[in-house]
mmCIF file of C-alpha atoms in Angstrom:
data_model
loop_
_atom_site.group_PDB
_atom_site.id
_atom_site.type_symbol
_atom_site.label_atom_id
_atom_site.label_comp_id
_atom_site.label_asym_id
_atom_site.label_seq_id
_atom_site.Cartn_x
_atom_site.Cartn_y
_atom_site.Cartn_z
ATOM 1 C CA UNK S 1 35.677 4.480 -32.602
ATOM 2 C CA UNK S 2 32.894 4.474 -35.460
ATOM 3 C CA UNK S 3 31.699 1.099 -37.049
ATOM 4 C CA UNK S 4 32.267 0.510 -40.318
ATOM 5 C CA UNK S 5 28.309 1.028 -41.109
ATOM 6 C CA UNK S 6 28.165 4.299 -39.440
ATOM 7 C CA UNK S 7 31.150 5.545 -41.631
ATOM 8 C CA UNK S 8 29.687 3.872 -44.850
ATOM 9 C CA UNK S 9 26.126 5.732 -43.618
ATOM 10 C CA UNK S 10 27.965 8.706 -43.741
ATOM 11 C CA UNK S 11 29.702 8.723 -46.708
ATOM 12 C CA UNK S 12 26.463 7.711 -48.305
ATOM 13 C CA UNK S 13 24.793 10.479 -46.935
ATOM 14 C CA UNK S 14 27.768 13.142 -48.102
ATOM 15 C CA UNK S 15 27.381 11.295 -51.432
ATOM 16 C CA UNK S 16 23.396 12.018 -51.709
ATOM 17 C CA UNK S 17 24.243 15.461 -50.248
ATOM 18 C CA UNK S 18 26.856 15.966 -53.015
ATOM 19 C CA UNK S 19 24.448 14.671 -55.879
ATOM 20 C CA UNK S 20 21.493 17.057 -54.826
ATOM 21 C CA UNK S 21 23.319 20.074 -54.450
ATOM 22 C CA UNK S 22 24.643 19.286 -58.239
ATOM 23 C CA UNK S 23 21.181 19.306 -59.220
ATOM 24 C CA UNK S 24 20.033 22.028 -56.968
ATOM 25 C CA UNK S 25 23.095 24.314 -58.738
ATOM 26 C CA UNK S 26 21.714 22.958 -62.399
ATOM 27 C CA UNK S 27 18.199 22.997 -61.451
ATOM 28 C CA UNK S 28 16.711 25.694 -64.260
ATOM 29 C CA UNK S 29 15.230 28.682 -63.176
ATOM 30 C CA UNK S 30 11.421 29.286 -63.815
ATOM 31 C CA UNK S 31 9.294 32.204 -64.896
ATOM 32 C CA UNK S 32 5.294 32.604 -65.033
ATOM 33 C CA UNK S 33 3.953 34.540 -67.652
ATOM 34 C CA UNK S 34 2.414 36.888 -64.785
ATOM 35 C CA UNK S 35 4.025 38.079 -61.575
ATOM 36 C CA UNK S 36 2.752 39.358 -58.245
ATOM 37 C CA UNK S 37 3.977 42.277 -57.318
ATOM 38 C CA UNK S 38 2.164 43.891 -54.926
ATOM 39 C CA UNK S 39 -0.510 43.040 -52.385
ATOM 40 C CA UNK S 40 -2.504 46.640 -51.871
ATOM 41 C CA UNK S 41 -3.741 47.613 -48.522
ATOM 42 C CA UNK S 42 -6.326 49.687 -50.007
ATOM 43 C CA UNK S 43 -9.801 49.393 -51.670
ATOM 44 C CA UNK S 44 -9.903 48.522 -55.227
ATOM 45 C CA UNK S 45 -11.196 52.138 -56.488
ATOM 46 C CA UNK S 46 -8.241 53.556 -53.470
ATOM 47 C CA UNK S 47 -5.296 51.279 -55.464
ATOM 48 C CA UNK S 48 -6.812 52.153 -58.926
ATOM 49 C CA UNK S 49 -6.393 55.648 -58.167
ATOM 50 C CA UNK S 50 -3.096 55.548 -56.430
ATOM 51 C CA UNK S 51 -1.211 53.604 -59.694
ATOM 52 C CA UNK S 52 -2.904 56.474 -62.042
ATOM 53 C CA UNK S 53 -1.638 58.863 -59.834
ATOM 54 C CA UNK S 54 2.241 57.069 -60.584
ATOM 55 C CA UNK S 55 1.847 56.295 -63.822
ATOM 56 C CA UNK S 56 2.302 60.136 -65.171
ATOM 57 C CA UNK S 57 5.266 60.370 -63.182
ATOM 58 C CA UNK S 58 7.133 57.479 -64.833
ATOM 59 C CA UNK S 59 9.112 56.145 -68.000
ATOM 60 C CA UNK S 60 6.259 54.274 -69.335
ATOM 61 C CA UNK S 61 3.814 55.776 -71.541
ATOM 62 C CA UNK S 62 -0.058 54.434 -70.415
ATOM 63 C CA UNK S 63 -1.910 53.761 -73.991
ATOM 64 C CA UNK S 64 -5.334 52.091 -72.642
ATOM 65 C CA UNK S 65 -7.313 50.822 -69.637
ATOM 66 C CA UNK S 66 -10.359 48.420 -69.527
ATOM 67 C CA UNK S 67 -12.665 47.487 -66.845
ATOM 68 C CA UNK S 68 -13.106 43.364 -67.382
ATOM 69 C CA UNK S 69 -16.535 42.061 -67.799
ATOM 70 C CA UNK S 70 -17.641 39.926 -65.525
ATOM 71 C CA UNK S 71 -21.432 39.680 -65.863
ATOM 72 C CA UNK S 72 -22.174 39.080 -61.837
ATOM 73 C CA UNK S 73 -19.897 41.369 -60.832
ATOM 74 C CA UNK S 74 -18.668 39.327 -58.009
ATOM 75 C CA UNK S 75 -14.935 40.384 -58.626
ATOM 76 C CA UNK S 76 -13.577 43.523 -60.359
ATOM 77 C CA UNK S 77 -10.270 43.320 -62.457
ATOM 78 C CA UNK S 78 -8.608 46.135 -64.891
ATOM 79 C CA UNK S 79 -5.852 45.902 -67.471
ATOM 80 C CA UNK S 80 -3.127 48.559 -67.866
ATOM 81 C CA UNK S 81 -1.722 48.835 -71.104
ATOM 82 C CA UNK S 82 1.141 50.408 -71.402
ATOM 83 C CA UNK S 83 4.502 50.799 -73.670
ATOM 84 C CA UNK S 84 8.236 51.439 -72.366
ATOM 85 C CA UNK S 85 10.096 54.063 -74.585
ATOM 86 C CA UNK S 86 13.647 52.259 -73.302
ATOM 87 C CA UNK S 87 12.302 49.276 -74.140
ATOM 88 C CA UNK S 88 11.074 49.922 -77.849
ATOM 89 C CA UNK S 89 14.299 51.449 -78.520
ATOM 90 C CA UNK S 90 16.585 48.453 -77.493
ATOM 91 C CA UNK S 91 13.980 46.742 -79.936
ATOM 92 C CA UNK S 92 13.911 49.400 -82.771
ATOM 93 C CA UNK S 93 15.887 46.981 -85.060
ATOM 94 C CA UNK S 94 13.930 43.472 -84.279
ATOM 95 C CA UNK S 95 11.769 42.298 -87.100
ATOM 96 C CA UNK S 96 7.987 43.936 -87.088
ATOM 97 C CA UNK S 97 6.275 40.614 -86.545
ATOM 98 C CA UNK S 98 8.166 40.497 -82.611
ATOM 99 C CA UNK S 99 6.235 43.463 -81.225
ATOM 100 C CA UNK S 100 3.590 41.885 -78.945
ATOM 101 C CA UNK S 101 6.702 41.293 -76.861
ATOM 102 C CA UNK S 102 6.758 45.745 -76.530
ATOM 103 C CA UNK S 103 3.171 45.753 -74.937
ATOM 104 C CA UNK S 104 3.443 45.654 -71.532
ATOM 105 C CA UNK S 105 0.339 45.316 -69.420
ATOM 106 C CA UNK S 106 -0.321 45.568 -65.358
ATOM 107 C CA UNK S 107 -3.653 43.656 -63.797
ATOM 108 C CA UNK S 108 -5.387 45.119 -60.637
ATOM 109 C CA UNK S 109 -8.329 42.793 -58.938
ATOM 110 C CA UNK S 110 -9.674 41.083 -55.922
ATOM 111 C CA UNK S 111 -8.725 38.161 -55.103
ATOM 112 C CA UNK S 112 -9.656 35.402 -52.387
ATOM 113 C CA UNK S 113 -11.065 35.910 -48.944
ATOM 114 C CA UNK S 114 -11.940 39.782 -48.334
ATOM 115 C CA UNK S 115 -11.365 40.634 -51.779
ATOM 116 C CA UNK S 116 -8.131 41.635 -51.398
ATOM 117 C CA UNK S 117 -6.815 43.950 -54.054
ATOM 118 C CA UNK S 118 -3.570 42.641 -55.914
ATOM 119 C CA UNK S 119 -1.579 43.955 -58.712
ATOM 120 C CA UNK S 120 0.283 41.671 -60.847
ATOM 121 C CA UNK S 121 1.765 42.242 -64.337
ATOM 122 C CA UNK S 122 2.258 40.194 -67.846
ATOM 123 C CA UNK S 123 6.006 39.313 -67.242
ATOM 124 C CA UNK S 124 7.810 40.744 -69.840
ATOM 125 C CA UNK S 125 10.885 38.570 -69.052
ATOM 126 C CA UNK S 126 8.679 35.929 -69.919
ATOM 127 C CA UNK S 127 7.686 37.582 -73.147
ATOM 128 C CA UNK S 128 10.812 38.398 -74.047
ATOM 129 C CA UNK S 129 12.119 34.903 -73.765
ATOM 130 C CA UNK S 130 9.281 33.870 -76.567
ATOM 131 C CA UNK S 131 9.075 36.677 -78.956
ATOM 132 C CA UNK S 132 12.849 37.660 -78.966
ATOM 133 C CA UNK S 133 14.648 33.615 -78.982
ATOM 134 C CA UNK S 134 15.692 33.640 -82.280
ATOM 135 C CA UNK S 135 17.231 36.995 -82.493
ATOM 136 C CA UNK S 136 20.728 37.958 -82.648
ATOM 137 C CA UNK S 137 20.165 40.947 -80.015
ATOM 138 C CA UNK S 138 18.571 38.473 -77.395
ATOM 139 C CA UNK S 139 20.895 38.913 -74.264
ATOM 140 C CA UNK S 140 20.340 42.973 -74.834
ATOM 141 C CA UNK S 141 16.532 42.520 -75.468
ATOM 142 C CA UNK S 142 16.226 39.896 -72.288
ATOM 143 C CA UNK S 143 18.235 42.477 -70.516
ATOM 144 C CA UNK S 144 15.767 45.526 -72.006
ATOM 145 C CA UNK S 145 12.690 43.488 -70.643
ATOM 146 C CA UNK S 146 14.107 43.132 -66.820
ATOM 147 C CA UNK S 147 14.675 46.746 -67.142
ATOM 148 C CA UNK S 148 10.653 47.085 -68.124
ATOM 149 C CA UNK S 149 10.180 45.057 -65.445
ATOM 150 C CA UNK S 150 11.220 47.181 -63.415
ATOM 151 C CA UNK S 151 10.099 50.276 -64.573
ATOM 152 C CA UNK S 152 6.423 48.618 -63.661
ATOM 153 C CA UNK S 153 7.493 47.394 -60.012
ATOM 154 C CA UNK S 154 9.052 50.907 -59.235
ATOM 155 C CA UNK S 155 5.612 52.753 -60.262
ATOM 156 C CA UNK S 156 3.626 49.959 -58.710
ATOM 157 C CA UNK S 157 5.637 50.424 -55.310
ATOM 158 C CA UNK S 158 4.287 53.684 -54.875
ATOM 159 C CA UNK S 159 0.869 52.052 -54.415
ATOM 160 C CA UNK S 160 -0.228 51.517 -50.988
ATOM 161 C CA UNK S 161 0.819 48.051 -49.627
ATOM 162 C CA UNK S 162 3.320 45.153 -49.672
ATOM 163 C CA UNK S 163 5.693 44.747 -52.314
ATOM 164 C CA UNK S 164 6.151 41.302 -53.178
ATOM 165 C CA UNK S 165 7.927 39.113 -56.321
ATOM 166 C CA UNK S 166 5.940 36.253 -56.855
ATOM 167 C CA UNK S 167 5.757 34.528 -60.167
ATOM 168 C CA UNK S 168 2.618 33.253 -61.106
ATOM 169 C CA UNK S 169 1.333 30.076 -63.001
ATOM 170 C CA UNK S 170 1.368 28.955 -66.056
ATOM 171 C CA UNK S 171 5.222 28.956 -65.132
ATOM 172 C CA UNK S 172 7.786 27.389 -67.621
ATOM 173 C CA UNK S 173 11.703 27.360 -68.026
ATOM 174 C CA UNK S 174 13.866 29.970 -70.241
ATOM 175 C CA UNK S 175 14.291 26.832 -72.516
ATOM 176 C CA UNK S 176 10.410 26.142 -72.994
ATOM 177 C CA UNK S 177 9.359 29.352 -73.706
ATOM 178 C CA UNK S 178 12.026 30.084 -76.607
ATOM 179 C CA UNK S 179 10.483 26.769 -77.996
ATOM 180 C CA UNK S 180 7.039 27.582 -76.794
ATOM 181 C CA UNK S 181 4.377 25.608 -78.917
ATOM 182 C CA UNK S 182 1.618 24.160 -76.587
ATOM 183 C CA UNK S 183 1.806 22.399 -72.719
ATOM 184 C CA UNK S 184 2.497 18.514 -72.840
ATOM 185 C CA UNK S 185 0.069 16.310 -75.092
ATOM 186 C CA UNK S 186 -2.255 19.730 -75.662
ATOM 187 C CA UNK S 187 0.683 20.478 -77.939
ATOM 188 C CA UNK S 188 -1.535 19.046 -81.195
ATOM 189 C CA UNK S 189 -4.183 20.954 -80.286
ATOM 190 C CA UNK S 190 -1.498 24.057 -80.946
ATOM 191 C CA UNK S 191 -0.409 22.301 -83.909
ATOM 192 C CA UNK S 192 2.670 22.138 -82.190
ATOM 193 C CA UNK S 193 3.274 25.955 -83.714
ATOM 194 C CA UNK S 194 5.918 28.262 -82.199
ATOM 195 C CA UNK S 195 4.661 32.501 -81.839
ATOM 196 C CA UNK S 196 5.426 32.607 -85.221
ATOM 197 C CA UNK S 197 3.927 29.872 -86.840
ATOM 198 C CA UNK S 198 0.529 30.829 -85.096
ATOM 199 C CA UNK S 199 0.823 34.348 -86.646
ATOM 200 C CA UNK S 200 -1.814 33.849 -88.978
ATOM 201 C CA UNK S 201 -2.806 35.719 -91.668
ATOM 202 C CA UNK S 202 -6.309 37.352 -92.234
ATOM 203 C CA UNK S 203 -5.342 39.664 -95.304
ATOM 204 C CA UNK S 204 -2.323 40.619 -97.114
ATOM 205 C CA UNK S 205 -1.685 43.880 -99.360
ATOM 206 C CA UNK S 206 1.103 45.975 -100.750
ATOM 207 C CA UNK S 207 3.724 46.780 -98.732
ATOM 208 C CA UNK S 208 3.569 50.312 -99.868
ATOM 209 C CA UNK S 209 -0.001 49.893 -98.527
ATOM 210 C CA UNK S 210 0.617 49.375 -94.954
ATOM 211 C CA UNK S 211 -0.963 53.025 -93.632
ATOM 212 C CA UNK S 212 -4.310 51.824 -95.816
ATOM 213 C CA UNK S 213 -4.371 48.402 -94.173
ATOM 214 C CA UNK S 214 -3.914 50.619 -90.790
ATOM 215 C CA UNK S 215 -6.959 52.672 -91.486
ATOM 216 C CA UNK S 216 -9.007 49.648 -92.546
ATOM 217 C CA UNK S 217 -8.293 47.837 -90.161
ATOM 218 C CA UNK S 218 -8.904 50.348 -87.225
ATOM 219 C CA UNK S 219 -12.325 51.115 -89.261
ATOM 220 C CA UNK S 220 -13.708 47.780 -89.116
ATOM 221 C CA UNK S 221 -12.567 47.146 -85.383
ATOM 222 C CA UNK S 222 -14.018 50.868 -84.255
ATOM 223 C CA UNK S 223 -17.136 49.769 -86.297
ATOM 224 C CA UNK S 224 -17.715 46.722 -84.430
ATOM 225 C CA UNK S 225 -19.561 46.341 -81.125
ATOM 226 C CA UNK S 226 -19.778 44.234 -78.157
ATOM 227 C CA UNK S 227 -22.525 42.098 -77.808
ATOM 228 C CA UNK S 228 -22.156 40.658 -74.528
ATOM 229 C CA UNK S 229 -21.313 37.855 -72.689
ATOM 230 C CA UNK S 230 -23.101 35.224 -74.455
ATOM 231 C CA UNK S 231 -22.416 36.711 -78.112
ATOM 232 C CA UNK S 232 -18.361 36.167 -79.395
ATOM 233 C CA UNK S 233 -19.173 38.162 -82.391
ATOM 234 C CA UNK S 234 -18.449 41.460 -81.336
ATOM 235 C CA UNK S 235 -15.211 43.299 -80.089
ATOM 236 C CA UNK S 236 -14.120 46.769 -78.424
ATOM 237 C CA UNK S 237 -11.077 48.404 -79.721
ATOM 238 C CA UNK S 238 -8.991 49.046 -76.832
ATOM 239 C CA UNK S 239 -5.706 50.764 -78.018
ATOM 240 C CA UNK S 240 -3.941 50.961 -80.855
ATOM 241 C CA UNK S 241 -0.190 51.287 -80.704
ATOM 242 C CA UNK S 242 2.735 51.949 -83.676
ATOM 243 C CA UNK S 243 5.640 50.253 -82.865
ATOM 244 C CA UNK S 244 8.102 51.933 -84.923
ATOM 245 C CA UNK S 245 7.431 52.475 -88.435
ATOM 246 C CA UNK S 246 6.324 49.108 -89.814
ATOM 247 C CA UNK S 247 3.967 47.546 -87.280
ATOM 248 C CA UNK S 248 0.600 48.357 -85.558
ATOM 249 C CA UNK S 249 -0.765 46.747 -82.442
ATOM 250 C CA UNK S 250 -4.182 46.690 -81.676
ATOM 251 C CA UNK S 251 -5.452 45.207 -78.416
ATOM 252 C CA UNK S 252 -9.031 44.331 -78.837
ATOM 253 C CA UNK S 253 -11.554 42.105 -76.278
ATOM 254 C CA UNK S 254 -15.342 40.831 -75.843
ATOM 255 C CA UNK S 255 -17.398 40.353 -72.648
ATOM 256 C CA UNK S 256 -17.511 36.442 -74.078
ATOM 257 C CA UNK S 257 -13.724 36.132 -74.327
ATOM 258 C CA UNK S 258 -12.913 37.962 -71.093
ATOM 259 C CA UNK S 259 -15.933 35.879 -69.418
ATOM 260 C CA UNK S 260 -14.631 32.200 -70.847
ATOM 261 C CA UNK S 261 -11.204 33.168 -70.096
ATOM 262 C CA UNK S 262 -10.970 33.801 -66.304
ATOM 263 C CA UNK S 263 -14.659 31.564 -65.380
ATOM 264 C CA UNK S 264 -12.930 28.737 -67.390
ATOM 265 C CA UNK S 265 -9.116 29.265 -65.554
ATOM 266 C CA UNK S 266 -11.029 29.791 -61.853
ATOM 267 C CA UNK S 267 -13.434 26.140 -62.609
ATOM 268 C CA UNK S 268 -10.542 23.696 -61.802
ATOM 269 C CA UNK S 269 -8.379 26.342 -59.103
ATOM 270 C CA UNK S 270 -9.255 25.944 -55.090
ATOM 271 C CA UNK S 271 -6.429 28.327 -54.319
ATOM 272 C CA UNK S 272 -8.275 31.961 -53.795
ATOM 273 C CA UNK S 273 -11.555 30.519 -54.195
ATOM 274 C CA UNK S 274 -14.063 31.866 -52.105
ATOM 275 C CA UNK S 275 -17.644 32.375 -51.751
ATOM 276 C CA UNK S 276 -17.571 36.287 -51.922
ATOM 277 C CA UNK S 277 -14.169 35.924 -54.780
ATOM 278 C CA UNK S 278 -15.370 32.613 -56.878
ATOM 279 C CA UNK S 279 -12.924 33.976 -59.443
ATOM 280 C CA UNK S 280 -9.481 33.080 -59.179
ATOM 281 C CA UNK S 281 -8.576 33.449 -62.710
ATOM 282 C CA UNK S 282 -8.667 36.793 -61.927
ATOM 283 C CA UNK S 283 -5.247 36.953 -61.378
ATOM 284 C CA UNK S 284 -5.059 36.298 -65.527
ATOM 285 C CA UNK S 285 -6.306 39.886 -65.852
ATOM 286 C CA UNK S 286 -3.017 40.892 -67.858
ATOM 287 C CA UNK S 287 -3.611 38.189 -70.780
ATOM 288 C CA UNK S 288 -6.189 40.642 -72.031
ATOM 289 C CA UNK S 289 -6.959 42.399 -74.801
ATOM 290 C CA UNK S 290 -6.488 39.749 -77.620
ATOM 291 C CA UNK S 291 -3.685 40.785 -80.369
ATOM 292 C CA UNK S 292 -4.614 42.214 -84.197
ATOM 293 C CA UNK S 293 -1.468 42.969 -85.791
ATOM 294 C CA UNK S 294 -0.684 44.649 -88.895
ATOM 295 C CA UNK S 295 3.120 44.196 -90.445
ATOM 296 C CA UNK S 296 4.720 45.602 -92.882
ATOM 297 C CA UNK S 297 7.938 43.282 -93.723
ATOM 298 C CA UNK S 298 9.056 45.241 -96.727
ATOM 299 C CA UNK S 299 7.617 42.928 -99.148
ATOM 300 C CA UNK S 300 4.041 42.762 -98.212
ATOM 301 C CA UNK S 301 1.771 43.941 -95.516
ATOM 302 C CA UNK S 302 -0.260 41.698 -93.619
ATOM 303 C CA UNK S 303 -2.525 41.496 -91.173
ATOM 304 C CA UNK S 304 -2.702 38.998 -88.775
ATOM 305 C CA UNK S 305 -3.812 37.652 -85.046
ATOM 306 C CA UNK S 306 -2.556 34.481 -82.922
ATOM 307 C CA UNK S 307 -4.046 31.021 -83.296
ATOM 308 C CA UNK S 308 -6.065 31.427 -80.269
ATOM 309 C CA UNK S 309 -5.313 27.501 -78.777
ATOM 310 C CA UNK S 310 -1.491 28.470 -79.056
ATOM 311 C CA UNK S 311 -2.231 31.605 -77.035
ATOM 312 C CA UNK S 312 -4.793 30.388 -74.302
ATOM 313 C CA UNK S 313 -2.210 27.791 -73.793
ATOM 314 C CA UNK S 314 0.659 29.945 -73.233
ATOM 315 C CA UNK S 315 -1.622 32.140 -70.731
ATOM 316 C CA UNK S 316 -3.751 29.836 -69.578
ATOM 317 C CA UNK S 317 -2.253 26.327 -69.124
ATOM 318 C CA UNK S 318 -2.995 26.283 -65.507
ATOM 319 C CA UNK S 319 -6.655 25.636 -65.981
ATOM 320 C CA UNK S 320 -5.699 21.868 -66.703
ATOM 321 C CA UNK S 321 -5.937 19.913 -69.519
ATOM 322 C CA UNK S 322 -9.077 18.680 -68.438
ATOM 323 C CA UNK S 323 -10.375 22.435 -69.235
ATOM 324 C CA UNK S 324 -8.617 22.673 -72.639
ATOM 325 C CA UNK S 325 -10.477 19.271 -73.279
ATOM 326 C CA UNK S 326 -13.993 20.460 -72.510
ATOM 327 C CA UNK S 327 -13.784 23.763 -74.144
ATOM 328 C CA UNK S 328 -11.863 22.797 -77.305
ATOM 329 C CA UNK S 329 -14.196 24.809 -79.514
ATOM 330 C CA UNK S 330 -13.816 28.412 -77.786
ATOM 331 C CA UNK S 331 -10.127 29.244 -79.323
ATOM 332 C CA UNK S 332 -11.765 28.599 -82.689
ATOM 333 C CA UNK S 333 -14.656 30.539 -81.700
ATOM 334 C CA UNK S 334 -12.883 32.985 -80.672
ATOM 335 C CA UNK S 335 -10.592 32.937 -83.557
ATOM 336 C CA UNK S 336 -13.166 32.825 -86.284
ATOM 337 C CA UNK S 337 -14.739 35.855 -84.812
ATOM 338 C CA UNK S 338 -11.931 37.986 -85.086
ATOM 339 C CA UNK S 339 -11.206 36.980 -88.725
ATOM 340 C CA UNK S 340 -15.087 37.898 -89.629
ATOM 341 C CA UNK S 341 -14.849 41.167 -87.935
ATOM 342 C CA UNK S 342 -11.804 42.207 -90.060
ATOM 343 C CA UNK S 343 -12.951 40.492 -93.395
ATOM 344 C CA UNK S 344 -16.198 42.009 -92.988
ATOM 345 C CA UNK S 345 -15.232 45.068 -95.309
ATOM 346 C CA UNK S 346 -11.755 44.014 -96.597
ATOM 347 C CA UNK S 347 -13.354 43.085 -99.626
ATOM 348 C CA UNK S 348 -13.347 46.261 -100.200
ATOM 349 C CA UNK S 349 -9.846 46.698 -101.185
ATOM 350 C CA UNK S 350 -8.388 45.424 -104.187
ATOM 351 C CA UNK S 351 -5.607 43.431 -102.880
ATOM 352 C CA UNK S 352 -7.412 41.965 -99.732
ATOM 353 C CA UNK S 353 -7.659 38.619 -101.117
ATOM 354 C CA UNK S 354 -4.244 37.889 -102.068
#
């Protein structure tokens, strides 16, 4: 016969059982802005080529590639850009100022001991869950964007190597990133601004202007040039992509951005780090290019780009907040830049400074 302690250890223990699997069944589920999805068995040039083989043969529509700049060369990393026709179309009726949620973008690199080759993409779950909270289509959208997903992971699988699902930090909740403004106490240096808040604006004009904005725009971005690593104030225009009839994306980047970004995210990481791959932020790849954006809302057209703390934050969290601390100025520098580069000639038009 059991003593009265054993059956009170029991029930205690059926109790605690009862209690965790409560908050197991509540516990929310998490997504990182970037996911894993394949590790390749092949060289990085061998992978490269493989995916650009696929990528004809599928849904999505490829609009740019870019080589990232790192200046020793000790790890190479490319972005994919692409679009998904599906995807814009469940979109077609969202407000204009929504689309970076409709770029989609796959990162190949080499990563940790061997330099083995990777391939991860910018989760567009993730994105979704940000750019798309407040609408009244966001179960269909949310939907939309696992069906992008997977448009990328069935191209992707017919890369050499392992197929995997792994999400990748910074990793939030569904709840945080429909609130998303800025990670714990960084949230001030975000100015605790939601995607749409940090839309900032860098001109306005005439609605009935927007295809003159376009042009200018694209003008002054084609006109600048990349001055290297230790330089912000140049950029390379990397795609430009309508999205529908009343928004432009341009993806732009900078040796110095692409540089800060992943040397800054790899400084506090151990995980991957090795002597021949120093560069674990590698795996960031798919944060790049940086966002110009050009709106037309029906009363005005402006043109705008992301406060860059609210952005590094949302991609690159991970690097700690002892990181954001001691490199505080590079959003702004990196911000500033951008708005030079396109007021640099927008003086030129009549309604620029309105």
């Amino acid at each position: 016969m059991k003593s009265k302690s054993t059956k009170l250890s029991q029930l205690i223990a059926l109790i605690f059982a009862f209690v965790l699997g409560i908050g197991n069944a509540f516990a929310a589920e998490e997504y990182g802005i970037f996911e894993r999805i394949l590790e390749a068995s092949g060289s990085f040039d061998d992978t490269t080529a493989a995916l650009e083989k696929a990528l004809p043969e599928s849904k999505l529509s490829l609009q740019a590639k870019r080589d990232l700049a790192l200046t020793d060369k000790a790890q190479r990393a490319r972005v994919y850009i692409l679009t998904s026709p599906a995807y814009m179309e469940a979109a077609k009726g969202e407000s204009p100022d929504t689309i970076s949620a409709q770029v989609l973008r796959i990162g190949v690199y080499e990563f940790g001991e061997g330099k083995k080759v990777q391939i991860n993409m910018g989760n567009p779950t993730a994105h979704a869950m940000v750019f798309y909270a407040g609408s009244k289509n966001y179960a269909n959208l949310l939907t939309a964007a696992k069906a992008a997903a997977q448009e990328i992971k069935d191209v992707v699988a017919k890369v050499p190597g392992k197929q995997v699902s792994v999400q990748l930090e910074p990793i939030r909740t569904e709840s945080t990133l429909n609130k998303f403004n800025g990670d714990g106490p960084a949230k001030m240096m975000a100015k605790f601004r939601n995607w749409k808040e940090s839309q900032n604006d860098v001109f306005k004009d005439k609605a009935e202007n927007f295809n003159a904005v376009v042009a200018r725009v694209e003008k002054s971005l084609a006109a600048s040039k990349d001055k290297g690593a230790d330089d912000s104030s140049g950029w390379t225009l990397v795609s430009k992509i309508p999205v529908g009839a009343n928004a432009v994306y341009f993806g732009i980047t900078n040796e110095y951005t692409e540089n800060k970004c992943i040397r800054i995210n790899s400084d506090f990481r151990s995980d991957g780090k090795t002597k021949d791959a120093p560069y674990p932020g590698v795996d960031h790849t798919p944060a790049m290019p940086m966002e110009v954006l050009v709106i037309n809302d029906g009363k005005e057209t402006k043109v705008v780009q992301y406060g860059e703390m609210w952005r590094m934050q949302l991609y690159f969290w991970d690097s700690g907040y002892m990181a954001f601390a001691k490199n505080t100025l590079i959003p702004s520098i990196i911000f500033s830049s951008i708005d030079q580069t396109l007021t640099a000639t927008a003086s030129a038009a009549p309604e620029a400074a309105k």
